[in-house]
PDB file of C-alpha atoms in Angstrom:
ATOM      1  CA  MET A  30     -57.946-168.904-114.402  1.00  0.00           C
ATOM      2  CA  ASN A  31     -57.032-165.100-114.064  1.00  0.00           C
ATOM      3  CA  PRO A  32     -55.439-164.409-110.626  1.00  0.00           C
ATOM      4  CA  LYS A  33     -57.222-160.950-110.794  1.00  0.00           C
ATOM      5  CA  ILE A  34     -60.724-162.767-111.413  1.00  0.00           C
ATOM      6  CA  VAL A  35     -60.136-165.041-108.639  1.00  0.00           C
ATOM      7  CA  LEU A  36     -58.949-162.445-106.061  1.00  0.00           C
ATOM      8  CA  SER A  37     -61.886-160.178-107.182  1.00  0.00           C
ATOM      9  CA  THR A  38     -64.280-162.912-106.530  1.00  0.00           C
ATOM     10  CA  VAL A  39     -62.900-163.751-103.258  1.00  0.00           C
ATOM     11  CA  LEU A  40     -62.955-160.176-102.061  1.00  0.00           C
ATOM     12  CA  ILE A  41     -66.631-159.712-103.307  1.00  0.00           C
ATOM     13  CA  ALA A  42     -67.609-162.953-101.568  1.00  0.00           C
ATOM     14  CA  PHE A  43     -65.893-161.859 -98.286  1.00  0.00           C
ATOM     15  CA  SER A  44     -67.566-158.456 -98.456  1.00  0.00           C
ATOM     16  CA  LEU A  45     -71.004-159.815 -98.858  1.00  0.00           C
ATOM     17  CA  THR A  46     -70.445-162.338 -96.117  1.00  0.00           C
ATOM     18  CA  ALA A  47     -69.301-159.502 -93.692  1.00  0.00           C
ATOM     19  CA  CYS A  48     -72.232-157.460 -94.326  1.00  0.00           C
ATOM     20  CA  SER A  49     -74.690-160.133 -93.785  1.00  0.00           C
ATOM     21  CA  THR A  50     -73.368-161.145 -90.602  1.00  0.00           C
ATOM     22  CA  ALA A  51     -72.864-157.554 -89.034  1.00  0.00           C
ATOM     23  CA  PRO A  52     -74.257-157.491 -85.436  1.00  0.00           C
ATOM     24  CA  THR A  53     -77.531-155.620 -85.045  1.00  0.00           C
ATOM     25  CA  ASN A  54     -77.842-152.752 -82.656  1.00  0.00           C
ATOM     26  CA  LEU A  55     -78.453-154.672 -79.304  1.00  0.00           C
ATOM     27  CA  ASN A  56     -79.412-151.259 -77.529  1.00  0.00           C
ATOM     28  CA  ALA A  57     -82.083-150.404 -79.830  1.00  0.00           C
ATOM     29  CA  PRO A  58     -85.695-150.486 -78.343  1.00  0.00           C
ATOM     30  CA  THR A  59     -87.593-153.653 -79.169  1.00  0.00           C
ATOM     31  CA  VAL A  60     -91.301-154.050 -79.010  1.00  0.00           C
ATOM     32  CA  LEU A  61     -92.018-157.280 -76.916  1.00  0.00           C
ATOM     33  CA  GLU A  62     -95.595-157.326 -76.958  1.00  0.00           C
ATOM     34  CA  GLN A  63     -98.699-155.420 -78.180  1.00  0.00           C
ATOM     35  CA  HIS A  64    -102.370-155.528 -77.748  1.00  0.00           C
ATOM     36  CA  LYS A  65    -105.273-153.648 -79.432  1.00  0.00           C
ATOM     37  CA  ASN A  66    -108.579-152.371 -77.621  1.00  0.00           C
ATOM     38  CA  ILE A  67    -107.652-153.470 -74.079  1.00  0.00           C
ATOM     39  CA  SER A  68    -110.069-152.485 -71.366  1.00  0.00           C
ATOM     40  CA  ALA A  69    -108.187-149.264 -69.881  1.00  0.00           C
ATOM     41  CA  GLU A  70    -109.109-146.031 -68.399  1.00  0.00           C
ATOM     42  CA  PRO A  71    -109.612-143.690 -69.925  1.00  0.00           C
ATOM     43  CA  ALA A  72    -112.124-145.476 -72.096  1.00  0.00           C
ATOM     44  CA  THR A  73    -111.532-145.008 -75.729  1.00  0.00           C
ATOM     45  CA  LYS A  74    -112.747-146.123 -79.151  1.00  0.00           C
ATOM     46  CA  HIS A  75    -109.590-147.790 -80.434  1.00  0.00           C
ATOM     47  CA  ASN A  76    -106.318-148.291 -78.282  1.00  0.00           C
ATOM     48  CA  LEU A  77    -103.187-149.913 -78.568  1.00  0.00           C
ATOM     49  CA  ALA A  78    -100.710-150.947 -75.643  1.00  0.00           C
ATOM     50  CA  ARG A  79     -97.228-151.950 -76.423  1.00  0.00           C
ATOM     51  CA  LEU A  80     -94.662-153.138 -74.108  1.00  0.00           C
ATOM     52  CA  ILE A  81     -91.248-151.755 -75.323  1.00  0.00           C
ATOM     53  CA  LYS A  82     -87.856-152.920 -73.766  1.00  0.00           C
ATOM     54  CA  GLN A  83     -85.144-150.154 -73.841  1.00  0.00           C
ATOM     55  CA  LYS A  84     -81.543-150.250 -72.850  1.00  0.00           C
ATOM     56  CA  ASP A  85     -82.047-149.548 -69.073  1.00  0.00           C
ATOM     57  CA  ASN A  86     -85.740-149.982 -68.454  1.00  0.00           C
ATOM     58  CA  CYS A  87     -88.855-150.606 -70.167  1.00  0.00           C
ATOM     59  CA  LEU A  88     -91.843-148.573 -71.484  1.00  0.00           C
ATOM     60  CA  ILE A  89     -95.628-149.089 -71.819  1.00  0.00           C
ATOM     61  CA  GLU A  90     -96.911-147.165 -74.532  1.00  0.00           C
ATOM     62  CA  PHE A  91    -100.667-146.742 -74.485  1.00  0.00           C
ATOM     63  CA  THR A  92    -102.426-144.780 -77.369  1.00  0.00           C
ATOM     64  CA  GLY A  93    -106.247-144.331 -77.267  1.00  0.00           C
ATOM     65  CA  ASN A  94    -108.198-142.703 -79.865  1.00  0.00           C
ATOM     66  CA  PHE A  95    -111.154-140.095 -79.154  1.00  0.00           C
ATOM     67  CA  GLU A  96    -113.686-138.692 -81.580  1.00  0.00           C
ATOM     68  CA  THR A  97    -111.747-135.382 -81.199  1.00  0.00           C
ATOM     69  CA  GLY A  98    -108.011-136.811 -81.074  1.00  0.00           C
ATOM     70  CA  LYS A  99    -105.758-139.073 -79.352  1.00  0.00           C
ATOM     71  CA  ALA A 100    -103.791-139.290 -76.102  1.00  0.00           C
ATOM     72  CA  THR A 101    -100.676-141.392 -75.586  1.00  0.00           C
ATOM     73  CA  GLU A 102     -99.368-142.370 -72.248  1.00  0.00           C
ATOM     74  CA  TYR A 103     -95.911-143.246 -71.552  1.00  0.00           C
ATOM     75  CA  TRP A 104     -94.955-145.454 -68.339  1.00  0.00           C
ATOM     76  CA  ILE A 105     -91.355-146.097 -67.878  1.00  0.00           C
ATOM     77  CA  PHE A 106     -90.141-148.495 -65.450  1.00  0.00           C
ATOM     78  CA  ASN A 107     -87.725-151.165 -64.239  1.00  0.00           C
ATOM     79  CA  GLY A 108     -89.118-154.222 -62.662  1.00  0.00           C
ATOM     80  CA  ASP A 109     -92.070-153.242 -60.290  1.00  0.00           C
ATOM     81  CA  GLN A 110     -90.482-149.712 -59.900  1.00  0.00           C
ATOM     82  CA  LEU A 111     -92.354-147.019 -61.892  1.00  0.00           C
ATOM     83  CA  ILE A 112     -89.718-144.368 -62.702  1.00  0.00           C
ATOM     84  CA  SER A 113     -91.767-141.758 -64.549  1.00  0.00           C
ATOM     85  CA  ALA A 114     -95.058-141.534 -66.495  1.00  0.00           C
ATOM     86  CA  PHE A 115     -96.638-138.837 -68.634  1.00  0.00           C
ATOM     87  CA  SER A 116     -99.177-138.340 -71.340  1.00  0.00           C
ATOM     88  CA  ASN A 117     -99.599-136.401 -74.582  1.00  0.00           C
ATOM     89  CA  VAL A 118    -102.958-135.150 -75.858  1.00  0.00           C
ATOM     90  CA  LYS A 119    -103.329-134.225 -79.587  1.00  0.00           C
ATOM     91  CA  ALA A 120    -106.789-133.291 -79.857  1.00  0.00           C
ATOM     92  CA  ASP A 121    -109.095-130.655 -81.642  1.00  0.00           C
ATOM     93  CA  VAL A 122    -109.534-128.477 -78.468  1.00  0.00           C
ATOM     94  CA  GLU A 123    -106.019-129.089 -76.902  1.00  0.00           C
ATOM     95  CA  ASN A 124    -102.484-130.036 -77.228  1.00  0.00           C
ATOM     96  CA  THR A 125    -101.014-130.763 -73.993  1.00  0.00           C
ATOM     97  CA  GLN A 126     -98.424-132.851 -71.997  1.00  0.00           C
ATOM     98  CA  THR A 127     -99.186-133.971 -68.460  1.00  0.00           C
ATOM     99  CA  VAL A 128     -96.590-135.574 -66.133  1.00  0.00           C
ATOM    100  CA  PHE A 129     -98.041-137.961 -63.740  1.00  0.00           C
ATOM    101  CA  ASP A 130     -97.250-138.205 -59.978  1.00  0.00           C
ATOM    102  CA  VAL A 131     -95.823-141.609 -59.801  1.00  0.00           C
ATOM    103  CA  GLN A 132     -96.468-141.906 -56.246  1.00  0.00           C
ATOM    104  CA  SER A 133    -100.206-141.344 -56.662  1.00  0.00           C
ATOM    105  CA  PRO A 134    -102.043-144.434 -55.778  1.00  0.00           C
ATOM    106  CA  GLU A 135    -104.373-143.902 -58.740  1.00  0.00           C
ATOM    107  CA  LYS A 136    -101.631-143.711 -60.967  1.00  0.00           C
ATOM    108  CA  ILE A 137     -99.914-146.799 -59.514  1.00  0.00           C
ATOM    109  CA  LYS A 138    -103.224-148.546 -59.956  1.00  0.00           C
ATOM    110  CA  ASN A 139    -103.573-147.410 -63.651  1.00  0.00           C
ATOM    111  CA  PHE A 140     -99.856-148.771 -64.429  1.00  0.00           C
ATOM    112  CA  ASN A 141    -100.456-152.047 -62.751  1.00  0.00           C
ATOM    113  CA  SER A 142    -103.791-152.452 -64.628  1.00  0.00           C
ATOM    114  CA  LEU A 143    -101.756-151.879 -67.934  1.00  0.00           C
ATOM    115  CA  LYS A 144     -99.025-154.199 -66.971  1.00  0.00           C
ATOM    116  CA  ASN A 145    -101.540-157.071 -66.610  1.00  0.00           C
ATOM    117  CA  ASN A 146    -102.274-156.997 -70.282  1.00  0.00           C
ATOM    118  CA  PHE A 147     -98.722-158.383 -70.755  1.00  0.00           C
ATOM    119  CA  LYS A 148     -97.198-161.803 -70.406  1.00  0.00           C
ATOM    120  CA  THR A 149     -95.166-162.480 -67.240  1.00  0.00           C
ATOM    121  CA  SER A 150     -92.359-163.901 -69.357  1.00  0.00           C
ATOM    122  CA  ASN A 151     -92.122-160.458 -71.286  1.00  0.00           C
ATOM    123  CA  LEU A 152     -92.468-158.412 -68.020  1.00  0.00           C
ATOM    124  CA  GLU A 153     -89.470-160.376 -66.528  1.00  0.00           C
ATOM    125  CA  LYS A 154     -87.236-158.892 -69.421  1.00  0.00           C
ATOM    126  CA  CYS A 155     -87.671-155.440 -67.480  1.00  0.00           C
ATOM    127  CA  ASN A 156     -85.860-156.399 -64.396  1.00  0.00           C
TER     128      ASN A 156
END
């Protein structure tokens, strides 16, 4: 067999193997769990709650649809510690962003209510 063909075949096989075993980005955000139409405040027609693992913390992203638009809340936390939270409203009558007071008892209650929709085993990955 021609040595050039053998060498080319080996190099191609090695290249394909190297590409298929390349590590993935371990720091990329990962959706751990998601639920549709949970019971949450504010009440919405359709909603989606996702638990997302990020490099240094976790995020609960809650999107609710209203007749005139949608609101998305972002709850960033590590373990039981709520770090920050805010919402974006995109509606016919307004487009606003609101930063929540993470010390507010009402906001902490809402945060814990959202967390209760996710499995303990997935929340433990947020420690």
